[in-house]
PDB file of C-alpha atoms in Angstrom:
ATOM      1  CA  MET A   1     -25.646 -18.524 -40.562  1.00 38.00           C
ATOM      2  CA  SER A   2     -24.495 -21.127 -43.026  1.00 41.00           C
ATOM      3  CA  THR A   3     -20.934 -22.023 -43.936  1.00 43.00           C
ATOM      4  CA  ASN A   4     -20.043 -23.703 -47.201  1.00 46.00           C
ATOM      5  CA  ASP A   5     -17.439 -26.181 -45.946  1.00 46.00           C
ATOM      6  CA  ASN A   6     -18.149 -28.863 -48.549  1.00 50.00           C
ATOM      7  CA  ALA A   7     -16.892 -27.055 -51.633  1.00 57.00           C
ATOM      8  CA  THR A   8     -15.315 -29.428 -54.140  1.00 64.00           C
ATOM      9  CA  LEU A   9     -12.296 -28.411 -56.174  1.00 62.00           C
ATOM     10  CA  GLY A  10     -11.963 -29.454 -59.799  1.00 63.00           C
ATOM     11  CA  LYS A  11      -8.631 -31.145 -59.163  1.00 61.00           C
ATOM     12  CA  ASP A  12     -10.296 -33.345 -56.521  1.00 59.00           C
ATOM     13  CA  ILE A  13     -12.545 -34.892 -59.167  1.00 63.00           C
ATOM     14  CA  GLY A  14      -9.885 -35.034 -61.894  1.00 64.00           C
ATOM     15  CA  LEU A  15     -10.795 -31.877 -63.821  1.00 73.00           C
ATOM     16  CA  THR A  16      -8.786 -28.838 -64.852  1.00 77.00           C
ATOM     17  CA  SER A  17      -9.376 -25.769 -67.010  1.00 74.00           C
ATOM     18  CA  CYS A  18      -7.384 -24.755 -70.055  1.00 78.00           C
ATOM     19  CA  PRO A  19      -5.365 -21.548 -69.375  1.00 70.00           C
ATOM     20  CA  THR A  20      -5.944 -20.423 -72.979  1.00 75.00           C
ATOM     21  CA  CYS A  21      -9.569 -21.188 -73.890  1.00 80.00           C
ATOM     22  CA  HIS A  22     -10.805 -22.081 -70.355  1.00 70.00           C
ATOM     23  CA  LYS A  23     -12.420 -25.343 -71.443  1.00 75.00           C
ATOM     24  CA  VAL A  24     -12.900 -27.805 -68.574  1.00 77.00           C
ATOM     25  CA  THR A  25     -10.868 -30.916 -69.408  1.00 73.00           C
ATOM     26  CA  CYS A  26      -9.859 -34.156 -67.776  1.00 72.00           C
ATOM     27  CA  GLY A  27      -6.872 -33.539 -65.528  1.00 62.00           C
ATOM     28  CA  LYS A  28      -5.023 -36.545 -66.934  1.00 69.00           C
ATOM     29  CA  SER A  29      -4.849 -34.977 -70.405  1.00 72.00           C
ATOM     30  CA  SER A  30      -1.560 -33.337 -71.316  1.00 74.00           C
ATOM     31  CA  ASN A  31      -3.103 -30.980 -73.898  1.00 80.00           C
ATOM     32  CA  CYS A  32      -6.433 -29.236 -74.342  1.00 82.00           C
ATOM     33  CA  SER A  33      -8.749 -31.011 -76.760  1.00 74.00           C
ATOM     34  CA  ARG A  34      -9.988 -27.678 -78.126  1.00 77.00           C
ATOM     35  CA  CYS A  35      -6.867 -25.521 -78.593  1.00 84.00           C
ATOM     36  CA  ASP A  36      -4.075 -28.050 -77.922  1.00 73.00           C
ATOM     37  CA  SER A  37      -2.510 -25.856 -75.196  1.00 76.00           C
ATOM     38  CA  PRO A  38      -0.448 -27.649 -72.500  1.00 77.00           C
ATOM     39  CA  LEU A  39      -2.474 -28.446 -69.381  1.00 73.00           C
ATOM     40  CA  LYS A  40      -1.440 -28.357 -65.726  1.00 73.00           C
ATOM     41  CA  ILE A  41      -3.548 -29.171 -62.692  1.00 68.00           C
ATOM     42  CA  ARG A  42      -1.749 -26.357 -60.874  1.00 74.00           C
ATOM     43  CA  ASP A  43       1.275 -24.202 -61.733  1.00 74.00           C
ATOM     44  CA  TYR A  44       2.952 -24.070 -58.327  1.00 78.00           C
ATOM     45  CA  ALA A  45       6.035 -22.328 -59.743  1.00 85.00           C
ATOM     46  CA  SER A  46       3.859 -19.346 -60.701  1.00 88.00           C
ATOM     47  CA  ILE A  47       4.028 -18.025 -57.124  1.00 91.00           C
ATOM     48  CA  GLN A  48       7.821 -17.752 -57.236  1.00 93.00           C
ATOM     49  CA  LYS A  49       7.701 -16.212 -60.708  1.00 93.00           C
ATOM     50  CA  SER A  50       5.146 -13.629 -59.638  1.00 93.00           C
ATOM     51  CA  TRP A  51       7.075 -12.748 -56.459  1.00 96.00           C
ATOM     52  CA  ALA A  52      10.282 -12.279 -58.476  1.00 96.00           C
ATOM     53  CA  LEU A  53       8.587 -10.005 -60.998  1.00 95.00           C
ATOM     54  CA  LEU A  54       6.809  -8.015 -58.296  1.00 95.00           C
ATOM     55  CA  ILE A  55       9.937  -7.458 -56.192  1.00 96.00           C
ATOM     56  CA  THR A  56      11.861  -6.332 -59.272  1.00 97.00           C
ATOM     57  CA  ALA A  57       9.058  -3.896 -60.148  1.00 94.00           C
ATOM     58  CA  ALA A  58       9.085  -2.487 -56.603  1.00 95.00           C
ATOM     59  CA  ILE A  59      12.842  -1.905 -56.802  1.00 96.00           C
ATOM     60  CA  LEU A  60      12.591  -0.211 -60.214  1.00 95.00           C
ATOM     61  CA  LEU A  61       9.845   2.063 -58.884  1.00 93.00           C
ATOM     62  CA  ILE A  62      12.528   3.940 -56.908  1.00 94.00           C
ATOM     63  CA  PRO A  63      14.662   5.109 -59.873  1.00 95.00           C
ATOM     64  CA  ALA A  64      11.468   5.664 -61.873  1.00 91.00           C
ATOM     65  CA  ASN A  65      10.481   8.379 -59.385  1.00 90.00           C
ATOM     66  CA  ILE A  66      13.928   9.719 -58.450  1.00 93.00           C
ATOM     67  CA  TYR A  67      15.553  10.162 -61.857  1.00 93.00           C
ATOM     68  CA  PRO A  68      14.330  12.526 -64.612  1.00 91.00           C
ATOM     69  CA  ILE A  69      11.651  11.156 -66.894  1.00 84.00           C
ATOM     70  CA  THR A  70      11.912  13.879 -69.591  1.00 81.00           C
ATOM     71  CA  THR A  71      14.756  16.065 -70.898  1.00 82.00           C
ATOM     72  CA  LEU A  72      13.859  19.342 -72.621  1.00 76.00           C
ATOM     73  CA  THR A  73      16.403  21.394 -74.598  1.00 75.00           C
ATOM     74  CA  ASN A  74      15.240  24.923 -75.355  1.00 71.00           C
ATOM     75  CA  GLN A  75      17.720  27.164 -77.232  1.00 72.00           C
ATOM     76  CA  GLY A  76      20.658  25.351 -75.708  1.00 72.00           C
ATOM     77  CA  ARG A  77      19.219  25.299 -72.183  1.00 79.00           C
ATOM     78  CA  VAL A  78      18.638  21.781 -70.851  1.00 80.00           C
ATOM     79  CA  THR A  79      15.982  21.118 -68.201  1.00 81.00           C
ATOM     80  CA  GLN A  80      14.950  17.793 -66.728  1.00 86.00           C
ATOM     81  CA  ASP A  81      11.763  16.823 -64.943  1.00 84.00           C
ATOM     82  CA  THR A  82      10.979  13.928 -62.652  1.00 88.00           C
ATOM     83  CA  ILE A  83       7.442  12.614 -62.336  1.00 85.00           C
ATOM     84  CA  PHE A  84       6.884  14.704 -59.190  1.00 89.00           C
ATOM     85  CA  SER A  85       8.382  17.923 -60.616  1.00 87.00           C
ATOM     86  CA  GLY A  86       6.351  17.492 -63.801  1.00 81.00           C
ATOM     87  CA  ILE A  87       3.141  17.164 -61.809  1.00 85.00           C
ATOM     88  CA  ALA A  88       4.111  20.163 -59.646  1.00 88.00           C
ATOM     89  CA  HIS A  89       4.752  22.221 -62.782  1.00 80.00           C
ATOM     90  CA  LEU A  90       1.318  21.322 -64.152  1.00 78.00           C
ATOM     91  CA  VAL A  91      -0.293  22.400 -60.877  1.00 88.00           C
ATOM     92  CA  LYS A  92       1.568  25.738 -60.938  1.00 88.00           C
ATOM     93  CA  THR A  93       0.416  26.390 -64.503  1.00 83.00           C
ATOM     94  CA  ASP A  94      -3.221  25.680 -63.528  1.00 86.00           C
ATOM     95  CA  MET A  95      -3.421  22.445 -65.514  1.00 82.00           C
ATOM     96  CA  ILE A  96      -4.787  20.588 -62.513  1.00 87.00           C
ATOM     97  CA  PRO A  97      -6.937  18.026 -64.414  1.00 85.00           C
ATOM     98  CA  ILE A  98      -3.864  16.846 -66.370  1.00 77.00           C
ATOM     99  CA  ALA A  99      -1.821  16.819 -63.156  1.00 82.00           C
ATOM    100  CA  ILE A 100      -4.444  14.607 -61.503  1.00 86.00           C
ATOM    101  CA  ILE A 101      -4.394  12.210 -64.463  1.00 79.00           C
ATOM    102  CA  LEU A 102      -0.602  11.971 -64.401  1.00 78.00           C
ATOM    103  CA  PHE A 103      -0.518  11.547 -60.614  1.00 86.00           C
ATOM    104  CA  THR A 104      -3.073   8.748 -60.823  1.00 83.00           C
ATOM    105  CA  ALA A 105      -1.433   6.950 -63.749  1.00 80.00           C
ATOM    106  CA  SER A 106       2.215   7.498 -62.770  1.00 82.00           C
ATOM    107  CA  ILE A 107       2.207   7.242 -58.969  1.00 85.00           C
ATOM    108  CA  LEU A 108      -1.075   6.047 -57.496  1.00 86.00           C
ATOM    109  CA  VAL A 109      -1.828   3.157 -59.884  1.00 84.00           C
ATOM    110  CA  PRO A 110       1.658   1.535 -59.823  1.00 87.00           C
ATOM    111  CA  ILE A 111       1.823   1.730 -56.014  1.00 90.00           C
ATOM    112  CA  LEU A 112      -1.684   0.322 -55.594  1.00 88.00           C
ATOM    113  CA  LYS A 113      -0.888  -2.500 -58.021  1.00 89.00           C
ATOM    114  CA  ILE A 114       2.278  -3.442 -56.143  1.00 92.00           C
ATOM    115  CA  VAL A 115       0.520  -3.285 -52.764  1.00 92.00           C
ATOM    116  CA  GLY A 116      -2.485  -5.219 -54.070  1.00 90.00           C
ATOM    117  CA  LEU A 117      -0.379  -7.962 -55.644  1.00 92.00           C
ATOM    118  CA  THR A 118       1.722  -8.179 -52.480  1.00 94.00           C
ATOM    119  CA  ILE A 119      -1.417  -8.791 -50.413  1.00 91.00           C
ATOM    120  CA  TYR A 120      -2.685 -11.332 -52.943  1.00 88.00           C
ATOM    121  CA  LEU A 121       0.570 -13.291 -53.094  1.00 91.00           C
ATOM    122  CA  SER A 122       0.995 -13.104 -49.307  1.00 91.00           C
ATOM    123  CA  ALA A 123      -2.494 -14.537 -48.837  1.00 86.00           C
ATOM    124  CA  ILE A 124      -1.512 -17.556 -50.944  1.00 86.00           C
ATOM    125  CA  SER A 125       2.049 -17.960 -49.654  1.00 86.00           C
ATOM    126  CA  PHE A 126       1.329 -17.429 -45.954  1.00 85.00           C
ATOM    127  CA  LYS A 127      -2.317 -18.558 -45.792  1.00 79.00           C
ATOM    128  CA  LEU A 128      -3.640 -15.217 -44.572  1.00 80.00           C
ATOM    129  CA  PRO A 129      -7.278 -15.450 -43.399  1.00 79.00           C
ATOM    130  CA  ILE A 130      -8.691 -13.155 -46.070  1.00 80.00           C
ATOM    131  CA  SER A 131     -11.879 -13.882 -47.993  1.00 80.00           C
ATOM    132  CA  LYS A 132     -11.174 -15.510 -51.353  1.00 78.00           C
ATOM    133  CA  LYS A 133     -14.037 -13.609 -52.952  1.00 79.00           C
ATOM    134  CA  LYS A 134     -12.589 -10.269 -51.815  1.00 82.00           C
ATOM    135  CA  LEU A 135      -9.126 -11.259 -53.021  1.00 83.00           C
ATOM    136  CA  MET A 136     -10.410 -12.334 -56.417  1.00 82.00           C
ATOM    137  CA  SER A 137     -12.433  -9.122 -56.761  1.00 83.00           C
ATOM    138  CA  GLY A 138      -9.339  -7.100 -55.909  1.00 83.00           C
ATOM    139  CA  PHE A 139      -7.273  -9.118 -58.372  1.00 84.00           C
ATOM    140  CA  HIS A 140      -9.710  -8.401 -61.210  1.00 82.00           C
ATOM    141  CA  ILE A 141      -9.582  -4.687 -60.332  1.00 84.00           C
ATOM    142  CA  ILE A 142      -5.764  -4.801 -60.473  1.00 81.00           C
ATOM    143  CA  GLU A 143      -5.943  -6.386 -63.926  1.00 77.00           C
ATOM    144  CA  TRP A 144      -8.431  -3.755 -65.102  1.00 79.00           C
ATOM    145  CA  ILE A 145      -6.587  -0.649 -63.880  1.00 75.00           C
ATOM    146  CA  GLY A 146      -3.248  -1.968 -65.078  1.00 67.00           C
ATOM    147  CA  ARG A 147      -4.037  -1.060 -68.673  1.00 66.00           C
ATOM    148  CA  TRP A 148      -4.153   2.646 -67.726  1.00 66.00           C
ATOM    149  CA  SER A 149      -0.677   2.642 -66.202  1.00 62.00           C
ATOM    150  CA  MET A 150       0.975   3.398 -69.545  1.00 64.00           C
ATOM    151  CA  LEU A 151      -0.862   6.719 -69.816  1.00 64.00           C
ATOM    152  CA  ASP A 152       2.134   8.676 -68.526  1.00 59.00           C
ATOM    153  CA  LEU A 153       4.457   7.234 -71.174  1.00 63.00           C
ATOM    154  CA  PHE A 154       1.791   7.948 -73.772  1.00 68.00           C
ATOM    155  CA  VAL A 155       1.775  11.616 -72.716  1.00 63.00           C
ATOM    156  CA  ILE A 156       5.578  11.709 -72.896  1.00 63.00           C
ATOM    157  CA  SER A 157       5.550  10.277 -76.415  1.00 64.00           C
ATOM    158  CA  LEU A 158       2.986  12.869 -77.500  1.00 60.00           C
ATOM    159  CA  THR A 159       5.071  15.643 -75.943  1.00 58.00           C
ATOM    160  CA  VAL A 160       8.167  14.479 -77.803  1.00 59.00           C
ATOM    161  CA  ALA A 161       6.262  14.350 -81.103  1.00 59.00           C
ATOM    162  CA  VAL A 162       4.639  17.772 -80.661  1.00 56.00           C
ATOM    163  CA  VAL A 163       7.452  19.944 -79.266  1.00 55.00           C
ATOM    164  CA  ASN A 164      10.427  18.379 -81.013  1.00 54.00           C
ATOM    165  CA  MET A 165      11.552  21.149 -83.383  1.00 50.00           C
ATOM    166  CA  GLY A 166      15.177  20.288 -84.051  1.00 52.00           C
ATOM    167  CA  GLN A 167      17.933  22.354 -82.463  1.00 50.00           C
ATOM    168  CA  LEU A 168      15.764  25.108 -80.995  1.00 51.00           C
ATOM    169  CA  LEU A 169      13.409  22.902 -78.993  1.00 61.00           C
ATOM    170  CA  ASP A 170      14.044  19.230 -78.368  1.00 69.00           C
ATOM    171  CA  ALA A 171      12.234  16.864 -75.987  1.00 69.00           C
ATOM    172  CA  LYS A 172      13.473  13.374 -75.184  1.00 77.00           C
ATOM    173  CA  PRO A 173      12.580  10.655 -72.689  1.00 77.00           C
ATOM    174  CA  ALA A 174      15.046  10.453 -69.798  1.00 84.00           C
ATOM    175  CA  PRO A 175      16.320   7.313 -67.966  1.00 88.00           C
ATOM    176  CA  ALA A 176      13.343   7.165 -65.582  1.00 89.00           C
ATOM    177  CA  ALA A 177      11.030   6.572 -68.545  1.00 84.00           C
ATOM    178  CA  THR A 178      12.666   3.199 -69.141  1.00 89.00           C
ATOM    179  CA  ALA A 179      12.454   2.279 -65.448  1.00 91.00           C
ATOM    180  CA  PHE A 180       8.805   3.315 -65.306  1.00 88.00           C
ATOM    181  CA  ALA A 181       7.951   1.295 -68.414  1.00 85.00           C
ATOM    182  CA  LEU A 182       9.629  -1.741 -66.858  1.00 91.00           C
ATOM    183  CA  VAL A 183       7.629  -1.255 -63.646  1.00 91.00           C
ATOM    184  CA  ILE A 184       4.387  -1.337 -65.613  1.00 86.00           C
ATOM    185  CA  LEU A 185       5.489  -4.309 -67.696  1.00 88.00           C
ATOM    186  CA  LEU A 186       6.691  -6.340 -64.705  1.00 92.00           C
ATOM    187  CA  THR A 187       3.555  -5.711 -62.635  1.00 90.00           C
ATOM    188  CA  GLN A 188       1.437  -6.755 -65.618  1.00 87.00           C
ATOM    189  CA  LEU A 189       3.478  -9.936 -65.980  1.00 90.00           C
ATOM    190  CA  ALA A 190       3.326 -10.592 -62.221  1.00 91.00           C
ATOM    191  CA  ALA A 191      -0.473 -10.562 -62.419  1.00 87.00           C
ATOM    192  CA  LYS A 192      -0.484 -12.571 -65.637  1.00 86.00           C
ATOM    193  CA  VAL A 193       1.777 -15.481 -64.685  1.00 88.00           C
ATOM    194  CA  ILE A 194       0.158 -16.333 -61.349  1.00 86.00           C
ATOM    195  CA  ASP A 195      -2.136 -19.347 -61.281  1.00 81.00           C
ATOM    196  CA  THR A 196      -5.213 -17.937 -59.513  1.00 78.00           C
ATOM    197  CA  ARG A 197      -6.456 -21.476 -58.775  1.00 76.00           C
ATOM    198  CA  LEU A 198      -3.807 -21.691 -56.055  1.00 79.00           C
ATOM    199  CA  LEU A 199      -5.843 -19.212 -54.025  1.00 74.00           C
ATOM    200  CA  TRP A 200      -8.664 -21.707 -53.644  1.00 70.00           C
ATOM    201  CA  ASP A 201      -6.260 -24.457 -52.586  1.00 69.00           C
ATOM    202  CA  ARG A 202      -4.293 -22.577 -49.937  1.00 57.00           C
ATOM    203  CA  LEU A 203      -7.088 -20.856 -47.991  1.00 50.00           C
ATOM    204  CA  GLU A 204      -9.705 -22.482 -45.816  1.00 51.00           C
ATOM    205  CA  ALA A 205     -13.388 -22.498 -46.708  1.00 48.00           C
ATOM    206  CA  LYS A 206     -14.258 -21.045 -43.296  1.00 50.00           C
ATOM    207  CA  ASP A 207     -12.770 -17.714 -44.408  1.00 47.00           C
ATOM    208  CA  ASP A 208     -15.589 -17.327 -46.919  1.00 51.00           C
ATOM    209  CA  SER A 209     -18.570 -17.991 -44.710  1.00 43.00           C
ATOM    210  CA  SER A 210     -21.724 -16.080 -45.538  1.00 39.00           C
ATOM    211  CA  THR A 211     -24.576 -14.979 -43.411  1.00 35.00           C
ATOM    212  CA  ASN A 212     -28.144 -15.557 -44.593  1.00 34.00           C
ATOM    213  CA  ALA A 213     -31.012 -13.650 -43.063  1.00 34.00           C
TER     214      ALA A 213
END
């Protein structure tokens, strides 16, 4: 068993990376020599920014699931569907593959993103003994799946465009659509603003020991 306890951080030897083009630059420089972006050794305020965005997203997730997300007017009769009732209707009409897609994009992905980012931020803020490699792998997965979270709103927009036929049949997004869009936007921003280099500063090297046969 060997433990890498002598890892050297870039800031310890006066180096930093550009957040825009990722060029390694002298930490004393105020701007990147390649793209002229402002440089910071570490953005410590990014933790507070990310927490604020994540908490707001978690709060908005409640009205996004409670209130109607679509309003359908058919010959004067108005019906409204929440995310759950819409999925249930798809299941009843034997459109299970679409129901699975909507459940994954509208419920499972946002919840997993919020939980994942909460674990990630907690590991940095409270020095939880979790492997940095596992956290970084999870963070990259969160970034990757985040792009699919807008699928539900995309389906709603297609529905509105297809079934909107004036006074006889009219489909419109309901208030929950705005809340859901904000949830997706805020979770994306929460992952974007955080300085991932803080993870390597706040956790101990012993948490990433490896075993060699």
